Amino acid sequence: MVAEIYATTDAGYREEVTLDEFREHLSESRIVVARKEERIVGWAGFHCAAERDTDETTSLRGAAITFHADQDDIHVLSRLLHAAAEEVRPDGVVWPSRIGEFHDQLAGETGAVAHRELFRVWQTPREAWPATSDFPLAETSAIRTPLADEALGRYADFFTKAKVTRCSEESCTTTWDTTMVAEELAQREGHGLTQVLDEQGCVTGEAFAFAGGDEMMLVITQHQATTKGLTALIAALLERIRVTHPQIGIVTIEAEPDELGPLVPALAACGFEDKGARVLYHLRPRGAPDL
């Protein structure tokens, strides 16, 4: 069954993730599957024990669900979501989705409720990426491991000041040392591209991009970076993506509104446009008592 599900995933995903890794990833999940004429056309994975959402202002219980199906078939997705919601009654399931016509229709089909906005989605297609000559790139550099101790020290100082959270099974911390940075960068090796911004002898920004099919997700961390520097940082990483990932047609960044503030001018200069919000949807099983 796992092999059959794996065969339905995107070819680019299968290049990055082996069947054994995929099987391990699903080992702690419950799965519901949709078939048409004996062929799998969609599936969803979730943890049967409901997990509380991290919203501090509104209590919301529901099992986080990831679904994979024919994105043109709302009826398939609707049945998968309802089947999963029944498995974790009475709390149901929650999932994040970008606001748009398709997801509006899916919410209408299922009866799901848009609980709250999670973050904004900004995107830039390949044809809008700036030329490297448009911006000074001297302040930025590509990260390739292993780094020298001095560079690791500046990185650790940057992550600590930017309050980047690192969690283990025992606890979480925002205080970084060189060993933690080395481990973090080693984990990224082979799975994406990292570019850093140096201003006045300090690391003030980092951009990390990782691929998913023909789309690349961009994560930007900054602490007291200038707009000029952030623009150069993003432009430099887009140029690396252009060269090393010719299959990528679009780059996406998702961030909370207060995180986007200082980034907006830099994103706009690099061809990004605001594509709307990603919201948290909640679907409870049919007939479940009111909360």
mmCIF file of C-alpha atoms in Angstrom:
data_model
loop_
_atom_site.group_PDB
_atom_site.id
_atom_site.type_symbol
_atom_site.label_atom_id
_atom_site.label_comp_id
_atom_site.label_asym_id
_atom_site.label_seq_id
_atom_site.Cartn_x
_atom_site.Cartn_y
_atom_site.Cartn_z
ATOM 1 C CA MET A 1 0.000 0.000 0.000
ATOM 2 C CA VAL A 2 2.777 2.436 0.909
ATOM 3 C CA ALA A 3 4.554 1.714 -2.383
ATOM 4 C CA GLU A 4 1.317 2.337 -4.267
ATOM 5 C CA ILE A 5 0.795 5.640 -2.461
ATOM 6 C CA TYR A 6 4.437 6.608 -3.056
ATOM 7 C CA ALA A 7 3.948 6.090 -6.802
ATOM 8 C CA THR A 8 1.245 8.798 -6.804
ATOM 9 C CA THR A 9 3.597 11.483 -5.440
ATOM 10 C CA ASP A 10 5.312 14.071 -7.602
ATOM 11 C CA ALA A 11 8.328 12.828 -9.581
ATOM 12 C CA GLY A 12 10.473 15.606 -8.151
ATOM 13 C CA TYR A 13 9.555 14.497 -4.647
ATOM 14 C CA ARG A 14 10.540 10.907 -5.429
ATOM 15 C CA GLU A 15 13.942 12.156 -6.602
ATOM 16 C CA GLU A 16 14.500 13.689 -3.154
ATOM 17 C CA VAL A 17 12.821 11.056 -0.937
ATOM 18 C CA THR A 18 13.332 7.287 -1.244
ATOM 19 C CA LEU A 19 10.567 4.750 -0.732
ATOM 20 C CA ASP A 20 12.136 3.651 2.565
ATOM 21 C CA GLU A 21 12.267 7.259 3.797
ATOM 22 C CA PHE A 22 8.657 7.747 2.702
ATOM 23 C CA ARG A 23 7.600 4.582 4.552
ATOM 24 C CA GLU A 24 9.349 5.789 7.701
ATOM 25 C CA HIS A 25 7.675 9.190 7.364
ATOM 26 C CA LEU A 26 4.241 7.522 7.287
ATOM 27 C CA SER A 27 4.978 4.976 10.004
ATOM 28 C CA GLU A 28 3.337 7.000 12.782
ATOM 29 C CA SER A 29 0.395 8.239 10.710
ATOM 30 C CA ARG A 30 -3.072 6.928 10.008
ATOM 31 C CA ILE A 31 -3.971 6.899 6.309
ATOM 32 C CA VAL A 32 -7.249 7.170 4.407
ATOM 33 C CA VAL A 33 -7.202 6.374 0.684
ATOM 34 C CA ALA A 34 -9.549 7.192 -2.201
ATOM 35 C CA ARG A 35 -9.718 4.923 -5.248
ATOM 36 C CA LYS A 36 -11.308 5.056 -8.681
ATOM 37 C CA GLU A 37 -11.359 1.817 -10.648
ATOM 38 C CA GLU A 38 -8.790 0.287 -8.279
ATOM 39 C CA ARG A 39 -6.392 3.212 -8.808
ATOM 40 C CA ILE A 40 -5.417 5.473 -5.918
ATOM 41 C CA VAL A 41 -6.505 9.016 -6.750
ATOM 42 C CA GLY A 42 -5.924 10.585 -3.352
ATOM 43 C CA TRP A 43 -4.809 9.957 0.211
ATOM 44 C CA ALA A 44 -4.540 11.783 3.489
ATOM 45 C CA GLY A 45 -2.310 11.236 6.501
ATOM 46 C CA PHE A 46 -2.966 12.262 10.087
ATOM 47 C CA HIS A 47 -2.244 11.339 13.696
ATOM 48 C CA CYS A 48 -5.274 9.748 15.307
ATOM 49 C CA ALA A 49 -4.648 11.448 18.658
ATOM 50 C CA ALA A 50 -5.928 15.020 18.309
ATOM 51 C CA GLU A 51 -3.291 17.686 18.858
ATOM 52 C CA ARG A 52 -4.002 21.152 20.190
ATOM 53 C CA ASP A 53 -3.280 23.974 17.813
ATOM 54 C CA THR A 54 -0.714 26.541 18.967
ATOM 55 C CA ASP A 55 -3.199 29.444 18.828
ATOM 56 C CA GLU A 56 -2.844 31.094 22.243
ATOM 57 C CA THR A 57 -6.036 33.144 22.000
ATOM 58 C CA THR A 58 -8.521 30.537 20.759
ATOM 59 C CA SER A 59 -8.617 26.941 21.949
ATOM 60 C CA LEU A 60 -8.870 24.642 18.927
ATOM 61 C CA ARG A 61 -8.518 20.889 18.988
ATOM 62 C CA GLY A 62 -8.059 18.802 15.869
ATOM 63 C CA ALA A 63 -5.669 16.367 14.238
ATOM 64 C CA ALA A 64 -3.316 17.996 11.728
ATOM 65 C CA ILE A 65 -3.937 16.381 8.340
ATOM 66 C CA THR A 66 -1.908 16.331 5.135
ATOM 67 C CA PHE A 67 -3.806 15.378 2.007
ATOM 68 C CA HIS A 68 -2.620 14.449 -1.465
ATOM 69 C CA ALA A 69 -5.146 14.096 -4.250
ATOM 70 C CA ASP A 70 -6.169 15.222 -7.698
ATOM 71 C CA GLN A 71 -6.393 18.948 -7.049
ATOM 72 C CA ASP A 72 -9.165 19.273 -9.625
ATOM 73 C CA ASP A 73 -11.430 16.796 -7.839
ATOM 74 C CA ILE A 74 -13.013 18.515 -4.867
ATOM 75 C CA HIS A 75 -15.293 15.527 -4.270
ATOM 76 C CA VAL A 76 -12.284 13.226 -3.697
ATOM 77 C CA LEU A 77 -10.744 15.644 -1.214
ATOM 78 C CA SER A 78 -14.076 16.139 0.519
ATOM 79 C CA ARG A 79 -14.533 12.411 1.091
ATOM 80 C CA LEU A 80 -10.973 12.013 2.342
ATOM 81 C CA LEU A 81 -11.364 14.875 4.822
ATOM 82 C CA HIS A 82 -14.695 13.604 6.118
ATOM 83 C CA ALA A 83 -13.310 10.074 6.498
ATOM 84 C CA ALA A 84 -10.353 11.392 8.496
ATOM 85 C CA ALA A 85 -12.608 13.615 10.640
ATOM 86 C CA GLU A 86 -14.684 10.559 11.548
ATOM 87 C CA GLU A 87 -11.528 8.755 12.688
ATOM 88 C CA VAL A 88 -10.685 11.486 15.200
ATOM 89 C CA ARG A 89 -14.156 12.485 16.359
ATOM 90 C CA PRO A 90 -15.283 14.603 18.036
ATOM 91 C CA ASP A 91 -12.454 17.087 17.400
ATOM 92 C CA GLY A 92 -12.044 16.500 13.668
ATOM 93 C CA VAL A 93 -9.115 17.632 11.523
ATOM 94 C CA VAL A 94 -7.289 20.885 10.785
ATOM 95 C CA TRP A 95 -5.182 21.890 7.789
ATOM 96 C CA PRO A 96 -3.601 25.059 6.367
ATOM 97 C CA SER A 97 -4.473 26.172 2.837
ATOM 98 C CA ARG A 98 -4.032 29.252 0.715
ATOM 99 C CA ILE A 99 -7.159 31.304 0.252
ATOM 100 C CA GLY A 100 -8.516 31.023 -3.269
ATOM 101 C CA GLU A 101 -11.426 29.840 -5.349
ATOM 102 C CA PHE A 102 -10.512 26.160 -5.079
ATOM 103 C CA HIS A 103 -10.209 26.164 -1.289
ATOM 104 C CA ASP A 104 -13.343 28.275 -0.939
ATOM 105 C CA GLN A 105 -15.171 25.588 -2.914
ATOM 106 C CA LEU A 106 -13.603 22.828 -0.821
ATOM 107 C CA ALA A 107 -14.703 24.550 2.392
ATOM 108 C CA GLY A 108 -18.201 24.859 0.980
ATOM 109 C CA GLU A 109 -18.257 21.211 -0.075
ATOM 110 C CA THR A 110 -17.063 19.912 3.290
ATOM 111 C CA GLY A 111 -18.545 22.467 5.657
ATOM 112 C CA ALA A 112 -15.053 23.317 6.973
ATOM 113 C CA VAL A 113 -14.560 26.606 8.806
ATOM 114 C CA ALA A 114 -11.681 29.032 8.171
ATOM 115 C CA HIS A 115 -10.454 29.364 11.753
ATOM 116 C CA ARG A 116 -7.748 32.036 11.469
ATOM 117 C CA GLU A 117 -5.106 33.510 9.187
ATOM 118 C CA LEU A 118 -1.696 31.904 9.618
ATOM 119 C CA PHE A 119 0.494 33.975 7.299
ATOM 120 C CA ARG A 120 0.713 35.759 3.958
ATOM 121 C CA VAL A 121 1.925 34.124 0.752
ATOM 122 C CA TRP A 122 4.286 35.997 -1.594
ATOM 123 C CA GLN A 123 5.441 34.525 -4.914
ATOM 124 C CA THR A 124 7.656 35.383 -7.858
ATOM 125 C CA PRO A 125 7.704 33.501 -11.198
ATOM 126 C CA ARG A 126 11.013 32.827 -12.920
ATOM 127 C CA GLU A 127 10.386 35.449 -15.601
ATOM 128 C CA ALA A 128 10.167 38.164 -12.901
ATOM 129 C CA TRP A 129 13.461 37.327 -11.173
ATOM 130 C CA PRO A 130 15.901 40.255 -11.327
ATOM 131 C CA ALA A 131 19.238 40.061 -13.088
ATOM 132 C CA THR A 132 22.221 39.879 -10.759
ATOM 133 C CA SER A 133 23.548 43.098 -12.269
ATOM 134 C CA ASP A 134 20.507 44.934 -10.880
ATOM 135 C CA PHE A 135 21.727 44.707 -7.291
ATOM 136 C CA PRO A 136 25.078 44.720 -5.473
ATOM 137 C CA LEU A 137 25.747 41.157 -4.344
ATOM 138 C CA ALA A 138 29.093 41.662 -2.610
ATOM 139 C CA GLU A 139 27.448 41.627 0.839
ATOM 140 C CA THR A 140 26.118 38.111 0.339
ATOM 141 C CA SER A 141 27.766 34.715 0.135
ATOM 142 C CA ALA A 142 26.724 31.144 -0.538
ATOM 143 C CA ILE A 143 27.003 28.778 2.428
ATOM 144 C CA ARG A 144 28.738 25.470 1.892
ATOM 145 C CA THR A 145 29.698 23.222 4.776
ATOM 146 C CA PRO A 146 31.857 22.782 6.713
ATOM 147 C CA LEU A 147 32.311 26.377 7.855
ATOM 148 C CA ALA A 148 35.330 27.748 9.688
ATOM 149 C CA ASP A 149 34.994 28.255 13.441
ATOM 150 C CA GLU A 150 34.920 32.050 13.066
ATOM 151 C CA ALA A 151 32.019 31.856 10.594
ATOM 152 C CA LEU A 152 30.164 29.397 12.848
ATOM 153 C CA GLY A 153 30.599 31.798 15.761
ATOM 154 C CA ARG A 154 29.103 34.718 13.828
ATOM 155 C CA TYR A 155 26.271 32.440 12.654
ATOM 156 C CA ALA A 156 25.520 31.356 16.244
ATOM 157 C CA ASP A 157 25.447 34.992 17.353
ATOM 158 C CA PHE A 158 23.065 35.831 14.503
ATOM 159 C CA PHE A 159 20.656 32.947 15.224
ATOM 160 C CA THR A 160 20.614 33.876 18.927
ATOM 161 C CA LYS A 161 19.908 37.567 18.272
ATOM 162 C CA ALA A 162 17.235 36.672 15.697
ATOM 163 C CA LYS A 163 15.630 34.355 18.300
ATOM 164 C CA VAL A 164 15.601 31.348 16.000
ATOM 165 C CA THR A 165 14.141 28.402 17.902
ATOM 166 C CA ARG A 166 15.846 25.003 17.950
ATOM 167 C CA CYS A 167 14.035 22.100 19.593
ATOM 168 C CA SER A 168 15.107 18.657 20.717
ATOM 169 C CA GLU A 169 13.009 15.893 22.228
ATOM 170 C CA GLU A 170 13.697 17.358 25.666
ATOM 171 C CA SER A 171 13.390 21.119 25.209
ATOM 172 C CA CYS A 172 13.586 24.187 22.960
ATOM 173 C CA THR A 173 16.080 27.048 23.020
ATOM 174 C CA THR A 174 16.888 30.283 21.197
ATOM 175 C CA THR A 175 20.510 30.335 22.412
ATOM 176 C CA TRP A 176 22.836 28.872 19.781
ATOM 177 C CA ASP A 177 26.439 27.689 19.887
ATOM 178 C CA THR A 178 28.804 26.680 17.079
ATOM 179 C CA THR A 179 28.039 22.967 17.427
ATOM 180 C CA MET A 180 24.304 23.564 17.018
ATOM 181 C CA VAL A 181 24.879 25.729 13.925
ATOM 182 C CA ALA A 182 27.165 23.112 12.361
ATOM 183 C CA GLU A 183 24.516 20.429 12.942
ATOM 184 C CA GLU A 184 21.764 22.613 11.466
ATOM 185 C CA LEU A 185 23.724 23.415 8.312
ATOM 186 C CA ALA A 186 24.806 19.785 7.890
ATOM 187 C CA GLN A 187 21.164 18.693 7.988
ATOM 188 C CA ARG A 188 20.370 21.129 5.179
ATOM 189 C CA GLU A 189 23.237 19.941 2.970
ATOM 190 C CA GLY A 190 21.873 18.420 -0.220
ATOM 191 C CA HIS A 191 18.304 19.536 0.540
ATOM 192 C CA GLY A 192 18.448 23.207 -0.382
ATOM 193 C CA LEU A 193 20.462 26.390 -0.860
ATOM 194 C CA THR A 194 21.583 28.797 1.868
ATOM 195 C CA GLN A 195 22.741 32.392 1.324
ATOM 196 C CA VAL A 196 23.849 34.796 4.061
ATOM 197 C CA LEU A 197 24.044 38.565 4.311
ATOM 198 C CA ASP A 198 27.019 40.284 5.984
ATOM 199 C CA GLU A 199 26.735 43.948 6.924
ATOM 200 C CA GLN A 200 29.443 45.812 8.868
ATOM 201 C CA GLY A 201 31.115 42.579 9.916
ATOM 202 C CA CYS A 202 27.978 40.898 11.255
ATOM 203 C CA VAL A 203 25.565 38.359 9.808
ATOM 204 C CA THR A 204 22.244 40.207 9.547
ATOM 205 C CA GLY A 205 20.247 37.926 7.246
ATOM 206 C CA GLU A 206 19.917 34.401 5.921
ATOM 207 C CA ALA A 207 17.849 32.965 3.069
ATOM 208 C CA PHE A 208 17.272 29.219 2.769
ATOM 209 C CA ALA A 209 15.443 27.688 -0.209
ATOM 210 C CA PHE A 210 14.252 24.106 -0.646
ATOM 211 C CA ALA A 211 12.443 22.552 -3.587
ATOM 212 C CA GLY A 212 9.050 20.889 -3.817
ATOM 213 C CA GLY A 213 8.289 19.829 -7.387
ATOM 214 C CA ASP A 214 8.489 22.853 -9.680
ATOM 215 C CA GLU A 215 8.165 25.274 -6.753
ATOM 216 C CA MET A 216 10.810 26.419 -4.298
ATOM 217 C CA MET A 217 10.010 27.552 -0.772
ATOM 218 C CA LEU A 218 12.042 30.418 0.655
ATOM 219 C CA VAL A 219 12.671 30.992 4.375
ATOM 220 C CA ILE A 220 14.251 34.303 5.357
ATOM 221 C CA THR A 221 15.676 35.118 8.787
ATOM 222 C CA GLN A 222 16.906 38.623 9.541
ATOM 223 C CA HIS A 223 18.072 40.750 12.439
ATOM 224 C CA GLN A 224 18.612 44.466 11.846
ATOM 225 C CA ALA A 225 19.240 43.925 8.140
ATOM 226 C CA THR A 226 18.879 46.848 5.746
ATOM 227 C CA THR A 227 16.396 46.837 2.883
ATOM 228 C CA LYS A 228 19.311 47.155 0.465
ATOM 229 C CA GLY A 229 21.000 44.150 2.035
ATOM 230 C CA LEU A 230 17.850 41.998 2.061
ATOM 231 C CA THR A 231 17.224 42.846 -1.597
ATOM 232 C CA ALA A 232 20.757 41.755 -2.490
ATOM 233 C CA LEU A 233 20.364 38.588 -0.397
ATOM 234 C CA ILE A 234 17.145 37.506 -2.111
ATOM 235 C CA ALA A 235 18.428 38.425 -5.589
ATOM 236 C CA ALA A 236 21.595 36.392 -5.061
ATOM 237 C CA LEU A 237 19.658 33.314 -3.975
ATOM 238 C CA LEU A 238 17.253 33.614 -6.909
ATOM 239 C CA GLU A 239 20.256 33.660 -9.238
ATOM 240 C CA ARG A 240 21.599 30.468 -7.637
ATOM 241 C CA ILE A 241 18.183 28.826 -8.071
ATOM 242 C CA ARG A 242 18.128 29.913 -11.728
ATOM 243 C CA VAL A 243 21.434 28.138 -12.330
ATOM 244 C CA THR A 244 21.162 25.047 -10.130
ATOM 245 C CA HIS A 245 17.423 24.304 -10.418
ATOM 246 C CA PRO A 246 16.294 25.001 -13.993
ATOM 247 C CA GLN A 247 13.040 23.108 -13.362
ATOM 248 C CA ILE A 248 11.893 25.641 -10.759
ATOM 249 C CA GLY A 249 9.243 27.967 -12.158
ATOM 250 C CA ILE A 250 8.182 29.846 -9.056
ATOM 251 C CA VAL A 251 9.547 30.776 -5.621
ATOM 252 C CA THR A 252 7.248 31.190 -2.608
ATOM 253 C CA ILE A 253 7.719 32.728 0.818
ATOM 254 C CA GLU A 254 5.180 32.352 3.618
ATOM 255 C CA ALA A 255 5.481 34.567 6.695
ATOM 256 C CA GLU A 256 3.352 36.154 9.361
ATOM 257 C CA PRO A 257 2.434 39.800 8.671
ATOM 258 C CA ASP A 258 4.677 41.165 11.448
ATOM 259 C CA GLU A 259 7.610 39.146 10.060
ATOM 260 C CA LEU A 260 7.045 40.452 6.543
ATOM 261 C CA GLY A 261 7.183 44.144 7.469
ATOM 262 C CA PRO A 262 10.868 44.898 6.754
ATOM 263 C CA LEU A 263 10.960 42.344 3.939
ATOM 264 C CA VAL A 264 8.161 43.782 1.814
ATOM 265 C CA PRO A 265 10.262 46.381 -0.115
ATOM 266 C CA ALA A 266 12.979 43.781 -0.793
ATOM 267 C CA LEU A 267 10.464 41.169 -1.937
ATOM 268 C CA ALA A 268 8.741 43.663 -4.233
ATOM 269 C CA ALA A 269 12.097 44.679 -5.745
ATOM 270 C CA CYS A 270 12.769 41.015 -6.549
ATOM 271 C CA GLY A 271 9.474 40.469 -8.368
ATOM 272 C CA PHE A 272 7.397 38.987 -5.525
ATOM 273 C CA GLU A 273 3.677 39.685 -5.294
ATOM 274 C CA ASP A 274 1.275 39.224 -2.373
ATOM 275 C CA LYS A 275 -0.937 36.248 -3.271
ATOM 276 C CA GLY A 276 -3.129 36.382 -0.184
ATOM 277 C CA ALA A 277 -3.358 34.535 3.091
ATOM 278 C CA ARG A 278 -2.914 30.948 4.183
ATOM 279 C CA VAL A 279 -5.570 30.091 6.731
ATOM 280 C CA LEU A 280 -6.194 27.242 9.150
ATOM 281 C CA TYR A 281 -9.312 25.242 8.231
ATOM 282 C CA HIS A 282 -11.188 23.092 10.754
ATOM 283 C CA LEU A 283 -13.552 20.258 9.861
ATOM 284 C CA ARG A 284 -15.465 18.367 12.548
ATOM 285 C CA PRO A 285 -17.292 15.088 11.843
ATOM 286 C CA ARG A 286 -20.951 15.150 10.897
ATOM 287 C CA GLY A 287 -23.212 15.164 13.927
ATOM 288 C CA ALA A 288 -20.466 16.089 16.395
ATOM 289 C CA PRO A 289 -21.808 18.058 19.389
ATOM 290 C CA ASP A 290 -21.157 21.796 19.485
ATOM 291 C CA LEU A 291 -17.972 22.900 21.219
#
